[in-house]
Tab-separated table of C-alpha atoms and ligand atoms in Angstrom:
chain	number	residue	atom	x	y	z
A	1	UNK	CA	12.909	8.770	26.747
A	2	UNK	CA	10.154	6.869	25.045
A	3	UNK	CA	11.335	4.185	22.376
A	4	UNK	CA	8.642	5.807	19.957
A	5	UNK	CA	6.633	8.968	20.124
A	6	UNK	CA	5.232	11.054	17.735
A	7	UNK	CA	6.539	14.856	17.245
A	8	UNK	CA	3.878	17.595	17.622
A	9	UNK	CA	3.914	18.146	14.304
A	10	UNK	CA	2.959	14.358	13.728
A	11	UNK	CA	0.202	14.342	16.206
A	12	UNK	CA	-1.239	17.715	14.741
A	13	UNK	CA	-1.094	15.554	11.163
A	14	UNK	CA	-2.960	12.790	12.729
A	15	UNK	CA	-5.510	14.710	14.326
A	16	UNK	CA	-6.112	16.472	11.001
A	17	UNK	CA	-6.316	13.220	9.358
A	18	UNK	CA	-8.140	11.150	11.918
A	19	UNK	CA	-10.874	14.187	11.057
A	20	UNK	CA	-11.297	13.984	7.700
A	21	UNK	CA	-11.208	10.162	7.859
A	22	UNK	CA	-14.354	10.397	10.241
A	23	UNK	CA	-16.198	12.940	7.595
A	24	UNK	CA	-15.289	11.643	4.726
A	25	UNK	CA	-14.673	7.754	4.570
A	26	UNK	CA	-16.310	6.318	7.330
A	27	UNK	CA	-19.557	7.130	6.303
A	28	UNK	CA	-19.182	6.090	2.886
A	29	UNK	CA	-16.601	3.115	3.205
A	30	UNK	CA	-19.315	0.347	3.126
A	31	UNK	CA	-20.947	1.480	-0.139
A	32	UNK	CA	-17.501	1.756	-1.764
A	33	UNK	CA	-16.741	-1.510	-0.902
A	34	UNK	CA	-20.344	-3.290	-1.440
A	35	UNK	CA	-20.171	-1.235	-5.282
A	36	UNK	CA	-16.792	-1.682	-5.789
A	37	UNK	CA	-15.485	1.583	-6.487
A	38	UNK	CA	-12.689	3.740	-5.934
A	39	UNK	CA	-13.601	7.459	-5.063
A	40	UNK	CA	-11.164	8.894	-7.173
A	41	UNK	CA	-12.329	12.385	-6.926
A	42	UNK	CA	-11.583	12.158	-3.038
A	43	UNK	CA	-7.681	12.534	-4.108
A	44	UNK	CA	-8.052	16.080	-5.140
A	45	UNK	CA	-9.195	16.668	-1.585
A	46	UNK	CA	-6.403	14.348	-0.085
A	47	UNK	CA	-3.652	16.647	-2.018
A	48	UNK	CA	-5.209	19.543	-0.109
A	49	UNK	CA	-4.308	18.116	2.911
A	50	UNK	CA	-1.257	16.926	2.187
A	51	UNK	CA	-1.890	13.329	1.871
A	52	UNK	CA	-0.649	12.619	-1.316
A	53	UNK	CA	2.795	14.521	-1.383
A	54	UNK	CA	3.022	13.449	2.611
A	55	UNK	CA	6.795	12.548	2.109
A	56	UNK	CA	7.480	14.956	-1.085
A	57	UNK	CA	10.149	17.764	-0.609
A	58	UNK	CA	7.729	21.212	-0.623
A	59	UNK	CA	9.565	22.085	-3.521
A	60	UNK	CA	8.129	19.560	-5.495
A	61	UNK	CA	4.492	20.316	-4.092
A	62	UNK	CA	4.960	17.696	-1.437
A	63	UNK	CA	4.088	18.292	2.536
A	64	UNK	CA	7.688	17.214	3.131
A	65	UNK	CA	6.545	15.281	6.630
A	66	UNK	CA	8.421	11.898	5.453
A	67	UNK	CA	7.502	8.189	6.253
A	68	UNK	CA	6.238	8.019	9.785
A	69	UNK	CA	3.444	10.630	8.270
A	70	UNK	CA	2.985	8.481	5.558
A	71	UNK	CA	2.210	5.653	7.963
A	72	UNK	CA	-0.305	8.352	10.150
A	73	UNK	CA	-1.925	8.768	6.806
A	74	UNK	CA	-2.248	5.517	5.630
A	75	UNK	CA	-3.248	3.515	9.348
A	76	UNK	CA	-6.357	6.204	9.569
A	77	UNK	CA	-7.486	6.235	6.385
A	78	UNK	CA	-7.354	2.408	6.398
A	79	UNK	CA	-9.176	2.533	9.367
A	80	UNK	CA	-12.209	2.998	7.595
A	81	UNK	CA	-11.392	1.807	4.356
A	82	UNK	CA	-8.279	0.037	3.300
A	83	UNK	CA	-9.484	-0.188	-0.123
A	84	UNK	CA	-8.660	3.279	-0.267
A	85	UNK	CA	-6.042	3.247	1.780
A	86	UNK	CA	-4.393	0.510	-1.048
A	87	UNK	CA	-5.501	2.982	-3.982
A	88	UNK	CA	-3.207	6.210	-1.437
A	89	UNK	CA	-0.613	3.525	-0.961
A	90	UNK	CA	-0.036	2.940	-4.967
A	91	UNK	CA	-0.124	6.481	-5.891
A	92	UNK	CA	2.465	6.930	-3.271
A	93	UNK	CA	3.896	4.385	-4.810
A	94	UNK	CA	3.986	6.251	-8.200
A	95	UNK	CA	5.928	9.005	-7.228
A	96	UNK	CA	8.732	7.705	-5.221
A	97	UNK	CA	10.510	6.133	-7.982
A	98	UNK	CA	9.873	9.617	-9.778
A	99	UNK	CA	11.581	11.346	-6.531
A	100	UNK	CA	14.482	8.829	-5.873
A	101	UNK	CA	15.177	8.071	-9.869
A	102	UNK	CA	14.035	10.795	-11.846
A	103	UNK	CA	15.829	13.654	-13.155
A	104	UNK	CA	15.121	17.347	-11.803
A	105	UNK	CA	12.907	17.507	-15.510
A	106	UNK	CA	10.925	14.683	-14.638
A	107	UNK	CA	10.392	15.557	-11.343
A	108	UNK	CA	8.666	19.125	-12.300
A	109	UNK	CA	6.817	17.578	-14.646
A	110	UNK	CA	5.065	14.852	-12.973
A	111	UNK	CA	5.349	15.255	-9.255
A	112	UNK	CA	3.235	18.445	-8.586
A	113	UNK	CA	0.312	17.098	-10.297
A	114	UNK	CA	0.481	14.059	-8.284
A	115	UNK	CA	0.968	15.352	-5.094
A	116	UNK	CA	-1.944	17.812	-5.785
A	117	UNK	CA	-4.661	15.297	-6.702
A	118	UNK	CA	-5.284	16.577	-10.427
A	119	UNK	CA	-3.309	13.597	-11.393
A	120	UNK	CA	-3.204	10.097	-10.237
A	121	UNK	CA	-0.495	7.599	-10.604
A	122	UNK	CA	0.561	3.865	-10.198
A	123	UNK	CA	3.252	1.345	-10.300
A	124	UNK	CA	3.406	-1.819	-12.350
A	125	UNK	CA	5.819	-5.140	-12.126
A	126	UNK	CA	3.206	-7.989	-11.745
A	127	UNK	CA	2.903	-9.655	-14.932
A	128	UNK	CA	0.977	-13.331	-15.160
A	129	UNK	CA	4.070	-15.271	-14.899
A	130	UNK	CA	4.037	-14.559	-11.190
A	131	UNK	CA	4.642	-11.977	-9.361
A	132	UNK	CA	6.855	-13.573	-7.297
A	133	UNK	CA	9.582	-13.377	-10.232
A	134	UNK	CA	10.324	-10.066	-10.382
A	135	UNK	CA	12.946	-10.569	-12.201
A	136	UNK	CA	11.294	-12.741	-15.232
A	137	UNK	CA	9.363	-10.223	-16.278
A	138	UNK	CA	8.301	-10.442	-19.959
A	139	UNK	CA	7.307	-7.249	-21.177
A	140	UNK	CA	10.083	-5.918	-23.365
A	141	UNK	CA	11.297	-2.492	-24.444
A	142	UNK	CA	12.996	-2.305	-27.412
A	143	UNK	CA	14.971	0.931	-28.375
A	144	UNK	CA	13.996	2.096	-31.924
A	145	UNK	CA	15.183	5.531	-33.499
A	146	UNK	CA	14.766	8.469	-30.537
A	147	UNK	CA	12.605	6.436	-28.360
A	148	UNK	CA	11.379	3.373	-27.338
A	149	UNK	CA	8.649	0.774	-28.253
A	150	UNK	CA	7.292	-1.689	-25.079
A	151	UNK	CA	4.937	-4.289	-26.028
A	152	UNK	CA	3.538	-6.821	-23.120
A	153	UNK	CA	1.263	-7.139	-20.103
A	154	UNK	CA	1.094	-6.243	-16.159
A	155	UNK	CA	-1.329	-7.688	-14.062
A	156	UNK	CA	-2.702	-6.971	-10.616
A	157	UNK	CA	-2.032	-3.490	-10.766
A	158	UNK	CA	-3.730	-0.815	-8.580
A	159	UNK	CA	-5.200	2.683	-10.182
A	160	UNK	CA	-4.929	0.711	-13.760
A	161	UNK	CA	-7.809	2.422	-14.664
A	162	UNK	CA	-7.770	5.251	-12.911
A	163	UNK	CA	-4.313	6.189	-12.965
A	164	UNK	CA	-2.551	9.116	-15.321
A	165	UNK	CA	1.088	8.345	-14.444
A	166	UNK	CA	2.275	4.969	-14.481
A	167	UNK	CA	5.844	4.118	-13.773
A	168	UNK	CA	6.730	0.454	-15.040
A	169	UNK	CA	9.483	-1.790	-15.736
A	170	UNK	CA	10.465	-3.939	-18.932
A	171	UNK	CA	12.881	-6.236	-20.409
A	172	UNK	CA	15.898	-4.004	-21.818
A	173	UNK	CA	18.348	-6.914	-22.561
A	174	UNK	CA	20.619	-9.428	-20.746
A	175	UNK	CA	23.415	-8.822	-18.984
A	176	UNK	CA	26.847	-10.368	-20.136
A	177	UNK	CA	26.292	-13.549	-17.806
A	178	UNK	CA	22.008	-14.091	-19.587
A	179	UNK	CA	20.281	-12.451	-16.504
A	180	UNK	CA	17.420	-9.956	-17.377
A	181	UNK	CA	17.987	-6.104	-17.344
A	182	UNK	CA	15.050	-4.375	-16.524
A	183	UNK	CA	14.499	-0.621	-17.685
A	184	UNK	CA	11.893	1.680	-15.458
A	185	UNK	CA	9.893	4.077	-18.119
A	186	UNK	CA	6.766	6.774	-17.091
A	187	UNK	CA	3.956	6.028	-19.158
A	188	UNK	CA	1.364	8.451	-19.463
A	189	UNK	CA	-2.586	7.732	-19.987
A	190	UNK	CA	-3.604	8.446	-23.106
A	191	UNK	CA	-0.235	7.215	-24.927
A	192	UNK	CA	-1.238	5.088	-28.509
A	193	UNK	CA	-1.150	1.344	-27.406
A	194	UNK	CA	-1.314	1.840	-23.881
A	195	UNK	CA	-4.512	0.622	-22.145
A	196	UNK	CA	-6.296	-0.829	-19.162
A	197	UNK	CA	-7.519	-3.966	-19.455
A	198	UNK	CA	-9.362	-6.968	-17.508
A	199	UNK	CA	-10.755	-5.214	-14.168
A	200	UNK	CA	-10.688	-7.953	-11.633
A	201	UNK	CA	-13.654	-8.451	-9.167
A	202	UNK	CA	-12.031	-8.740	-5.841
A	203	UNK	CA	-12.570	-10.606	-2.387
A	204	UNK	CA	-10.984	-7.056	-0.444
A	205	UNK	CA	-9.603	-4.186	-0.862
A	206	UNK	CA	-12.546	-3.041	-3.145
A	207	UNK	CA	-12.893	0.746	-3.153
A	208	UNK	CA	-9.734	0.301	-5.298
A	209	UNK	CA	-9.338	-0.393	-8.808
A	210	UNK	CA	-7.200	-3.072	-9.396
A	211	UNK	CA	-6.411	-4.873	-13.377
A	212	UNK	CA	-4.702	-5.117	-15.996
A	213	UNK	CA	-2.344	-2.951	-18.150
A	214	UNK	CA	-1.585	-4.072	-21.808
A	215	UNK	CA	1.137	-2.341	-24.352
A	216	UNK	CA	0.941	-2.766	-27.786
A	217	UNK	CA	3.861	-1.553	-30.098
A	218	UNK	CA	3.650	1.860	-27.267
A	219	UNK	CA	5.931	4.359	-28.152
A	220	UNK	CA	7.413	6.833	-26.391
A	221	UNK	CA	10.491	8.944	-26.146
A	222	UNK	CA	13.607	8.433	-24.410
A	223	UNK	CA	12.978	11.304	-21.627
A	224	UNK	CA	10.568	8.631	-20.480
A	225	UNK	CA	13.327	6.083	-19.300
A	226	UNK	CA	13.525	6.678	-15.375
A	227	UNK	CA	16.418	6.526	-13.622
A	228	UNK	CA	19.656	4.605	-15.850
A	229	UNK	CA	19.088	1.941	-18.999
A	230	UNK	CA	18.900	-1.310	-16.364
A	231	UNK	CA	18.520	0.324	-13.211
A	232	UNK	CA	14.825	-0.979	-13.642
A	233	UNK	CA	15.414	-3.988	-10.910
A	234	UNK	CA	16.527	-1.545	-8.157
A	235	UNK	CA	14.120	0.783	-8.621
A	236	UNK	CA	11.002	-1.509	-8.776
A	237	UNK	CA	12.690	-3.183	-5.812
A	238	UNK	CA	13.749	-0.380	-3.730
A	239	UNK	CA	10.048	1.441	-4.158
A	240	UNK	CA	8.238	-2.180	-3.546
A	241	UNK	CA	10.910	-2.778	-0.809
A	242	UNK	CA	10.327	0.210	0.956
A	243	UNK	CA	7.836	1.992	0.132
A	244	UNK	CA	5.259	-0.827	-0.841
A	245	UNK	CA	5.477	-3.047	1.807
A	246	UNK	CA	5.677	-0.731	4.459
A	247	UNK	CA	2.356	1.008	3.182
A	248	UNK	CA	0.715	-2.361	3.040
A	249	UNK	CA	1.637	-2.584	6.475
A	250	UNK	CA	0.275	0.505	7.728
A	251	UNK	CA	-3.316	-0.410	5.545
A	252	UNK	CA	-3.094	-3.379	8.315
A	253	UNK	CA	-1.982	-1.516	11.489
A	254	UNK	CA	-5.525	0.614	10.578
A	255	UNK	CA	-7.132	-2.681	9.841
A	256	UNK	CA	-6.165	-3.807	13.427
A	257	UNK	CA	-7.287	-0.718	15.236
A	258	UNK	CA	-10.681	-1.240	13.769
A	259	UNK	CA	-10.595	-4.561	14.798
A	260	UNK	CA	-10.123	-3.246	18.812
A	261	UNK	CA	-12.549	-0.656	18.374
A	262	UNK	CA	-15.455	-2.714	16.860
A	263	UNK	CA	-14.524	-5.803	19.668
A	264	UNK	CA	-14.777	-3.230	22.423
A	265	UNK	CA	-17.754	-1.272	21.118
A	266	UNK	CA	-19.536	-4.841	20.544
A	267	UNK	CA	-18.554	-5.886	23.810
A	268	UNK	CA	-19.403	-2.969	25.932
A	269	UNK	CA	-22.703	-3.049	24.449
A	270	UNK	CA	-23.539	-6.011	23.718
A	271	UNK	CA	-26.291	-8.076	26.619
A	272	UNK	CA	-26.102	-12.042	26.715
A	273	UNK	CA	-28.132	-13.780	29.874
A	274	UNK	CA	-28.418	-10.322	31.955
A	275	UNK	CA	-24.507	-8.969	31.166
A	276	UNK	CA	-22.530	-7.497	29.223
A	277	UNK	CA	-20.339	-9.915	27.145
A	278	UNK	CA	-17.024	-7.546	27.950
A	279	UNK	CA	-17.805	-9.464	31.692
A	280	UNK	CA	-16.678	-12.821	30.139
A	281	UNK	CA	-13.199	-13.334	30.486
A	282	UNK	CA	-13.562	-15.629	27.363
A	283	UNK	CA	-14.511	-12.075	25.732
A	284	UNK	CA	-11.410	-10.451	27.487
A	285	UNK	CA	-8.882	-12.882	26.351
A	286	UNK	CA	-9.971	-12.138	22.294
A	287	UNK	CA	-9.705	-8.389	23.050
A	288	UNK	CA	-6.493	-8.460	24.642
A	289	UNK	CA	-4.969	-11.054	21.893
A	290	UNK	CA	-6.363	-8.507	19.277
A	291	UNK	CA	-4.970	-5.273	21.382
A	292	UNK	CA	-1.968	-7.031	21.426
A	293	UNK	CA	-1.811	-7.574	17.622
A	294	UNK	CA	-2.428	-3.708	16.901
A	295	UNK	CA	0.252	-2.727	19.194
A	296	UNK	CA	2.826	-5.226	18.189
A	297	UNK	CA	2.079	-4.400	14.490
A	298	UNK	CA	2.212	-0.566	14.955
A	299	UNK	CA	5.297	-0.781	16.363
A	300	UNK	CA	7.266	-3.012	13.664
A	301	UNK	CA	5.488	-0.603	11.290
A	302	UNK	CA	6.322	2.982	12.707
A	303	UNK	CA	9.766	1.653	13.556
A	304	UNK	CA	10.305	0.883	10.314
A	305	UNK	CA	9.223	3.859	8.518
A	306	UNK	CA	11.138	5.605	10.908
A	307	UNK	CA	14.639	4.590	9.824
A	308	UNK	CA	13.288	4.938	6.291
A	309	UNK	CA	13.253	8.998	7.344
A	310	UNK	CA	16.418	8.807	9.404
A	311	UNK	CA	17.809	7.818	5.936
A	312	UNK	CA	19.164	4.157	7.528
A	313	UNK	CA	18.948	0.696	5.646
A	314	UNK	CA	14.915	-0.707	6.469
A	315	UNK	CA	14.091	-3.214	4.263
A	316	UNK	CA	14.424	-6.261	6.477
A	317	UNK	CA	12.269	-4.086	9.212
A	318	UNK	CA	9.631	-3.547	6.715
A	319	UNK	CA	9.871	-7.024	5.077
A	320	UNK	CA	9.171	-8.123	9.007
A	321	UNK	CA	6.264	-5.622	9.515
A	322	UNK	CA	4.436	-6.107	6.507
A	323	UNK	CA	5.061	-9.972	6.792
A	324	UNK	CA	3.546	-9.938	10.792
A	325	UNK	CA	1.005	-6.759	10.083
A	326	UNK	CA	-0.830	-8.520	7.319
A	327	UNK	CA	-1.210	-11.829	9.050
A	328	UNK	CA	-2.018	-10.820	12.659
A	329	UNK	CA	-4.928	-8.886	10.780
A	330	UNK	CA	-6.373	-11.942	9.132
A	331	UNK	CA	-6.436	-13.657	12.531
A	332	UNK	CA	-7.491	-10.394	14.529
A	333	UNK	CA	-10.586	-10.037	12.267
A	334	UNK	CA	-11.276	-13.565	12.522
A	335	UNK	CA	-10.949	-13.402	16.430
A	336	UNK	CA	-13.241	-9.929	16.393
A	337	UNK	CA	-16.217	-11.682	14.331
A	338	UNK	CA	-16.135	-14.624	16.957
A	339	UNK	CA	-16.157	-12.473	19.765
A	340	UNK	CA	-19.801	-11.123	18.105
A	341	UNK	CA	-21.179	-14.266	17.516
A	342	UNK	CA	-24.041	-14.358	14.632
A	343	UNK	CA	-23.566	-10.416	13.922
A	344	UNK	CA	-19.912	-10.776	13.068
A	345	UNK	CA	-21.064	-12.146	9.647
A	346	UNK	CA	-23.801	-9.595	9.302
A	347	UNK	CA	-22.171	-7.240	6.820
A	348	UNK	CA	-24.126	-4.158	8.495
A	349	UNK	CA	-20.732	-4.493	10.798
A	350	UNK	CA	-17.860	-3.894	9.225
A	351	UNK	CA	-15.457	-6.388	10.779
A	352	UNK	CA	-16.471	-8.927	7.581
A	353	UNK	CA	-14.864	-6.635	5.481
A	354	UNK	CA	-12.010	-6.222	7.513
A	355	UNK	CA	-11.303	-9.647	7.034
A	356	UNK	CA	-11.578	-9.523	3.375
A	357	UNK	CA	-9.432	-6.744	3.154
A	358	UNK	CA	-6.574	-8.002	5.538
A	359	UNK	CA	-7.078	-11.285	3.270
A	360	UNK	CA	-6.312	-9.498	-0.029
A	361	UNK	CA	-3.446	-7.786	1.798
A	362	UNK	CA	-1.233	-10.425	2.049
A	363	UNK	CA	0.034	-11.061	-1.610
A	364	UNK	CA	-0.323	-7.377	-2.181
A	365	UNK	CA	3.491	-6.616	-2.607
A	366	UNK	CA	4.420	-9.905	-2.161
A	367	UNK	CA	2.970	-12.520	-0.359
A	368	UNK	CA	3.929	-14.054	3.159
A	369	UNK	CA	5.935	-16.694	1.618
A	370	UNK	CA	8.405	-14.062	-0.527
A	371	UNK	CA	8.329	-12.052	3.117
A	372	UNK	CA	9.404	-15.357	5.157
A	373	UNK	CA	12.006	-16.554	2.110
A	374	UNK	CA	13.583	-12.830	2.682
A	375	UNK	CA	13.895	-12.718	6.308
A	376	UNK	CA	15.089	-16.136	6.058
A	377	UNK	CA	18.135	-15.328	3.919
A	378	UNK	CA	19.069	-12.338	6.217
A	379	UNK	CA	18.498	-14.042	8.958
A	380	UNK	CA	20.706	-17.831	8.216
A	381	UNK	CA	22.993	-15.699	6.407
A	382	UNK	CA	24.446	-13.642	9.576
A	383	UNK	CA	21.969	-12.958	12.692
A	384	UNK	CA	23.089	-10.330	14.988
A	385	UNK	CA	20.727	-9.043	17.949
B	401	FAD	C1	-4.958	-6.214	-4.217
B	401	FAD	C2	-3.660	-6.334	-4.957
B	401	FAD	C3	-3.043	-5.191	-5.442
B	401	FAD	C4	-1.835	-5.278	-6.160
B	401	FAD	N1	-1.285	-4.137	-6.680
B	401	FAD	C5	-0.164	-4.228	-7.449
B	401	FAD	C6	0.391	-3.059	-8.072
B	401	FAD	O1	-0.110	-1.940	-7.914
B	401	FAD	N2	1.486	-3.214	-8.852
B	401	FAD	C7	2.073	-4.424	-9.076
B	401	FAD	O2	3.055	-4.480	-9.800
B	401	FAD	N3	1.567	-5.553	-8.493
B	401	FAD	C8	0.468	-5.485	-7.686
B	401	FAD	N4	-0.059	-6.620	-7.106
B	401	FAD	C9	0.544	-7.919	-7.399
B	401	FAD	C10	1.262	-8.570	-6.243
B	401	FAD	O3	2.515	-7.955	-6.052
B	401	FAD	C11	1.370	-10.049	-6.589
B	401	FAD	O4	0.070	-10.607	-6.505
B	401	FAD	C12	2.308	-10.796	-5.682
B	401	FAD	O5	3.639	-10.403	-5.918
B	401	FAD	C13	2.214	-12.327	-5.905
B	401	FAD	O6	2.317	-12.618	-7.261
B	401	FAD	P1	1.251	-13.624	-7.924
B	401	FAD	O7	-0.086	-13.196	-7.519
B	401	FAD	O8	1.551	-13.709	-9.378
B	401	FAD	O9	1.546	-15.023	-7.220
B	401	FAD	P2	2.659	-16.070	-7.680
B	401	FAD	O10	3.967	-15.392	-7.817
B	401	FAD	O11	2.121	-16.811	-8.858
B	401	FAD	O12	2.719	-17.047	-6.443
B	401	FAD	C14	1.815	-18.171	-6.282
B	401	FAD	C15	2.163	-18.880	-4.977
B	401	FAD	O13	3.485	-19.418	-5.033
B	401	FAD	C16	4.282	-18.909	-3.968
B	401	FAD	N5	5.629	-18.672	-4.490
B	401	FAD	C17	5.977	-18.244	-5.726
B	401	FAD	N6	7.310	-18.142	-5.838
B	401	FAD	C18	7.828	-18.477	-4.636
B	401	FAD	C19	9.150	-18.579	-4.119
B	401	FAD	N7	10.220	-18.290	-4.857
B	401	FAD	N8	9.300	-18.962	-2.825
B	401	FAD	C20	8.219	-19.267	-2.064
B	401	FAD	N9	6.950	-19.197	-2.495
B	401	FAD	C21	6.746	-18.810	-3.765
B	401	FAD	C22	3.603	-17.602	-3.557
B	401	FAD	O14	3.881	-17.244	-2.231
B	401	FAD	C23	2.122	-17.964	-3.755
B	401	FAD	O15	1.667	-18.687	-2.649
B	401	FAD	C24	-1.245	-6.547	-6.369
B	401	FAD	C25	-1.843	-7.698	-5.844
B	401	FAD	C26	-3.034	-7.603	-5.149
B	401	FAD	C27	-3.674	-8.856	-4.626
């Protein structure tokens, strides 16, 4: 028995994927990037294929494949453009709280649209006291007559402008020993007081949108609360946990398999005094350590997301995966543009951009420090093997 394998069904999903990857991102990746846009209108097509609702029941419009498709999804559409790949990630991200938390009203009412493409959605937390303090978040909902009114500011959050479904979390209160309660609500586009904001220029992971969110005096009614009045901690952190992290990770793992293929493309191909550089054992050792890196980082990823579908505890395993993914793809990059001297900076090669995007990655859903402080405090506070 093999330790991992893909199912037919999950190699038929690649395949299918892998193809419309090579139509329709790879040739237009660069230009997204270079113009800094997302190609929103690609997620129509994407909910054709199943892309969007990869891990959705059917009944809900979902393909109903579950995690280790999401991953497929994710690694080869992040292959050629993890910008994207973050902008798929985030909607994802939008309607698993919706799935998990939501009743069987909300779930009819948002989740077809979103798995179909005519609607787009998002998650926010981040707010400019840090994102590393979830909990200290200080937008506030305040209950008022049949509703309630949210007033405050998220940062750093992908789709802003793009997205037409945004689930969020706000202050609801205190609990009886002072700590914050935080509330989940949907928030759709279009609601009075609720806009996008600053659009930030980024380093990576351009070809998505990424900014800020502001409320002012929004009101909306209580069907929009998600899941129970100060459940809002668990579900940010149980779809940012999960779900987040371990799609971040999977943006890397297809970050890392461009890496190999551009290094062994470039050094196939590539003549210094009378030989190929792939001759150089100099050359060898970068491919292997980068080869090495995508296969270490697939695995941590697709073993992750594959307890995630056998319904078993996988935060720590993502938490490890997203911290290792994200980093080896910094230094794989790095290690690819050396191995092509001068032209690894030449931005006709994409491996520059790779860099920038596996850069970006890391704080995206918490950075490498909040990923080390977690698998710190699991690991002092028991370690079994
Ligand atoms: C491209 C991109 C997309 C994103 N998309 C979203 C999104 O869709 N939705 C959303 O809600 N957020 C999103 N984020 C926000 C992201 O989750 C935050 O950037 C991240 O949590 C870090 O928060 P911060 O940037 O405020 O850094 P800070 O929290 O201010 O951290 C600053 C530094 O201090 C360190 N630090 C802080 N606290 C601790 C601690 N307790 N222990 C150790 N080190 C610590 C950090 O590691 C970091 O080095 C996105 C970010 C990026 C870059």
């Amino acid at each position: 028995m093999h330790f991992f394998e893909f199912t037919e069904e999950q190699k038929m999903l690649r395949k299918a994927i892998r193809e419309f990857a090579e139509a329709e991102i790879a040739p237009k990746a660069a230009e997204w990037d270079e113009q800094d846009v997302c190609p929103a209108e690609l997620f129509k097509k994407m909910g054709e294929i199943g892309i969007n609702g990869i891990f959705t029941p059917e009944q809900y419009g979902g393909a109903g494949i579950g995690f280790v498709g999401r991953t497929i999804c994710l690694e080869e559409i992040s292959r050629y453009s993890a910008g994207l790949g973050i902008a798929v990630m985030t909607h994802h991200l939008g309607i698993y709280p919706i799935l998990q938390f939501g009743t069987e009203e909300q779930k009819k009412k948002y989740i077809p649209d979103l798995c179909s493409g005519a609607k787009i959605g998002g998650l926010g937390v981040t707010e400019p006291g840090g994102g590393s303090d979830f909990i200290g978040q200080k937008t506030a909902a305040e209950k008022k007559d049949d509703g309630w009114v949210l007033n405050g500011r998220k940062c750093f959050i992908t789709n802003s402008h793009i997205a037409d479904t945004t689930v969020l979390t706000a202050k609801t209160g205190q609990d009886e020993k002072g700590r914050t309660k935080l509330s989940a609500f949907i928030i759709e586009k279009g609601t009075k007081g609720f806009e996008a904001g600053r659009k930030e220029h980024k380093l990576g992971l351009r070809g998505s949108v990424t900014g800020d969110l502001v409320l002012t005096d929004v009101k909306i009614s209580e069907d929009a609360l998600l899941g129970k009045e100060g459940g809002g901690a668990k579900i940010g952190m149980e779809g940012i946990g999960e779900v987040g992290r371990a799609g971040m990770s999977a943006i890397c793992v297809g970050i890392l398999r461009g890496c190999v293929e551009e290094a062994v493309k470039f050094a196939n191909e590539r003549v210094v005094g009378g030989k190929a550089i792939s001759k150089l054992q100099s050359i060898q050792f970068e491919v292997a350590k980068i080869r090495t890196a995508y296969e270490a980082a697939r695995l941590l990823t697709y073993y992750a997301a594959s307890l995630k579908d056998a319904g078993l505890p996988c935060a720590n395993e993502v938490t490890t995966a997203k911290y290792y993914s994200t980093e080896a793809a910094v230094e794989a990059s790095k290690r690819t543009m050396d191995l092509m001297g001068g032209y690894g900076i030449i931005n006709e090669y994409p491996v520059g951009r790779f860099l920038r995007d596996a850069l970006a990655s890391i704080p995206s859903g918490g950075t490498s420090h909040i990923m080390q402080v977690i698998m710190a405090a699991n690991t002092l506070s028991g370690f079994q093997a």
